[in-house]
mmCIF file of C-alpha atoms in Angstrom:
data_model
loop_
_atom_site.group_PDB
_atom_site.id
_atom_site.type_symbol
_atom_site.label_atom_id
_atom_site.label_comp_id
_atom_site.label_asym_id
_atom_site.label_seq_id
_atom_site.Cartn_x
_atom_site.Cartn_y
_atom_site.Cartn_z
ATOM 1 C CA MET O 1 13.053 -18.229 6.207
ATOM 2 C CA ALA O 2 12.738 -14.946 4.330
ATOM 3 C CA VAL O 3 13.266 -12.942 7.528
ATOM 4 C CA LEU O 4 16.297 -15.037 8.483
ATOM 5 C CA GLN O 5 17.696 -14.572 4.967
ATOM 6 C CA THR O 6 17.270 -10.794 5.276
ATOM 7 C CA LEU O 7 19.067 -10.795 8.637
ATOM 8 C CA GLU O 8 21.921 -12.749 7.093
ATOM 9 C CA ASP O 9 22.140 -10.706 3.867
ATOM 10 C CA ARG O 10 21.601 -7.158 5.172
ATOM 11 C CA PHE O 11 22.962 -7.386 8.710
ATOM 12 C CA CYS O 12 25.569 -10.179 8.290
ATOM 13 C CA VAL O 13 24.064 -12.211 11.149
ATOM 14 C CA LYS O 14 25.948 -15.499 11.574
ATOM 15 C CA SER O 15 24.107 -18.788 11.080
ATOM 16 C CA ARG O 16 24.577 -19.969 14.687
ATOM 17 C CA LEU O 17 22.873 -16.776 15.907
ATOM 18 C CA LEU O 18 20.077 -17.200 13.345
ATOM 19 C CA GLY O 19 19.253 -20.555 14.946
ATOM 20 C CA ARG O 20 18.813 -18.825 18.295
ATOM 21 C CA LEU O 21 16.609 -16.106 16.770
ATOM 22 C CA SER O 22 14.370 -18.288 14.619
ATOM 23 C CA GLY O 23 12.030 -19.444 17.431
ATOM 24 C CA GLY O 24 10.987 -15.928 18.427
ATOM 25 C CA ILE O 25 10.519 -14.866 14.804
ATOM 26 C CA HIS O 26 8.448 -17.984 14.086
ATOM 27 C CA ARG O 27 6.211 -17.338 17.122
ATOM 28 C CA TYR O 28 5.583 -13.757 15.980
ATOM 29 C CA LEU O 29 4.739 -14.792 12.416
ATOM 30 C CA SER O 30 2.474 -17.625 13.609
ATOM 31 C CA GLU O 31 0.318 -15.403 15.834
ATOM 32 C CA PRO O 32 -3.013 -14.386 14.324
ATOM 33 C CA LYS O 33 -2.956 -10.694 13.482
ATOM 34 C CA ALA O 34 -4.245 -8.239 10.919
ATOM 35 C CA VAL O 35 -1.716 -7.659 8.165
ATOM 36 C CA SER O 36 -1.149 -3.988 7.458
ATOM 37 C CA ALA O 37 0.631 -2.027 4.774
ATOM 38 C CA GLU O 38 3.226 -0.994 7.361
ATOM 39 C CA GLU O 39 4.471 -3.478 9.908
ATOM 40 C CA TRP O 40 7.763 -2.557 11.519
ATOM 41 C CA VAL O 41 9.008 -5.170 13.971
ATOM 42 C CA PHE O 42 11.844 -5.343 16.478
ATOM 43 C CA ILE O 43 13.836 -8.583 16.798
ATOM 44 C CA ARG O 44 15.688 -8.762 20.114
ATOM 45 C CA LEU O 45 19.345 -9.822 19.806
ATOM 46 C CA GLU O 46 19.305 -11.831 23.037
ATOM 47 C CA ASP O 47 16.658 -14.407 22.123
ATOM 48 C CA GLY O 48 14.885 -13.427 18.911
ATOM 49 C CA MET O 49 11.748 -12.252 20.705
ATOM 50 C CA THR O 50 9.888 -10.333 18.001
ATOM 51 C CA ARG O 51 7.264 -7.626 18.466
ATOM 52 C CA ARG O 52 5.735 -4.695 16.636
ATOM 53 C CA ILE O 53 7.555 -1.394 17.080
ATOM 54 C CA ASP O 54 4.429 0.452 18.197
ATOM 55 C CA ALA O 55 3.956 -1.932 21.171
ATOM 56 C CA ALA O 56 6.693 -0.422 23.386
ATOM 57 C CA PRO O 57 9.853 1.656 23.100
ATOM 58 C CA ILE O 58 13.084 -0.129 22.144
ATOM 59 C CA CYS O 59 15.756 -0.074 24.829
ATOM 60 C CA GLU O 60 17.906 -3.130 24.020
ATOM 61 C CA PRO O 61 20.057 -4.395 21.125
ATOM 62 C CA GLY O 62 18.364 -5.929 18.103
ATOM 63 C CA TRP O 63 17.169 -5.293 14.567
ATOM 64 C CA VAL O 64 14.214 -3.446 13.074
ATOM 65 C CA LEU O 65 12.648 -4.940 9.943
ATOM 66 C CA ASP O 66 9.788 -3.953 7.673
ATOM 67 C CA MET O 67 7.728 -7.148 7.831
ATOM 68 C CA ALA O 68 5.371 -5.889 5.108
ATOM 69 C CA GLU O 69 8.394 -5.762 2.771
ATOM 70 C CA GLU O 70 9.277 -9.345 3.721
ATOM 71 C CA ARG O 71 5.736 -10.528 3.010
ATOM 72 C CA ASN O 72 5.802 -8.725 -0.346
ATOM 73 C CA ARG O 73 9.113 -10.401 -1.211
ATOM 74 C CA ILE O 74 7.557 -13.800 -0.471
ATOM 75 C CA ASN O 75 4.470 -12.956 -2.544
ATOM 76 C CA VAL O 76 6.632 -11.960 -5.521
ATOM 77 C CA TYR O 77 8.601 -15.211 -5.188
ATOM 78 C CA LEU O 78 5.357 -17.227 -5.110
ATOM 79 C CA GLY O 79 3.944 -15.305 -8.076
ATOM 80 C CA ILE O 80 1.123 -13.750 -6.040
ATOM 81 C CA ALA O 81 2.337 -10.154 -6.509
ATOM 82 C CA PRO O 82 2.312 -7.980 -8.448
ATOM 83 C CA PRO O 83 -1.318 -8.755 -9.176
ATOM 84 C CA GLN O 84 -2.212 -9.595 -12.735
ATOM 85 C CA ARG O 85 -4.056 -6.915 -14.596
ATOM 86 C CA GLU O 86 -5.690 -6.565 -17.955
ATOM 87 C CA LEU O 87 -3.801 -4.482 -20.489
ATOM 88 C CA PRO O 88 -5.754 -2.065 -22.705
ATOM 89 C CA LEU O 89 -6.485 -3.316 -26.195
ATOM 90 C CA VAL O 90 -4.884 -1.185 -28.864
ATOM 91 C CA ALA O 91 -7.535 -1.037 -31.592
ATOM 92 C CA ASP O 92 -6.006 1.613 -33.854
ATOM 93 C CA VAL O 93 -3.039 -0.452 -35.016
ATOM 94 C CA LEU O 94 -3.207 -1.512 -38.666
ATOM 95 C CA VAL O 95 -1.124 -4.369 -39.869
ATOM 96 C CA GLN O 96 -0.050 -4.184 -43.495
ATOM 97 C CA ALA O 97 0.535 -7.474 -45.261
ATOM 98 C CA ARG O 98 2.876 -7.554 -48.229
#
């Protein structure tokens, strides 16, 4: 859904076209694969077939998305990212009571 939302928001893709694209995007996201820090994918306009950019040159209409950015957006929404971290304790602060 996040990828479809990005296509609609950034590229103004109409909802009836999103329905045609969703199957190919879903297949790509469902395939087992190593997740990398950079994952640029091409989504073909004709049928939504989705593949990594480094697999073959692009010679047809479609969109290029940073899938790592989409995954990060989902992680932020779910509260998984940014990771929690421990803040340093400030020990030199004196509190004066009056």
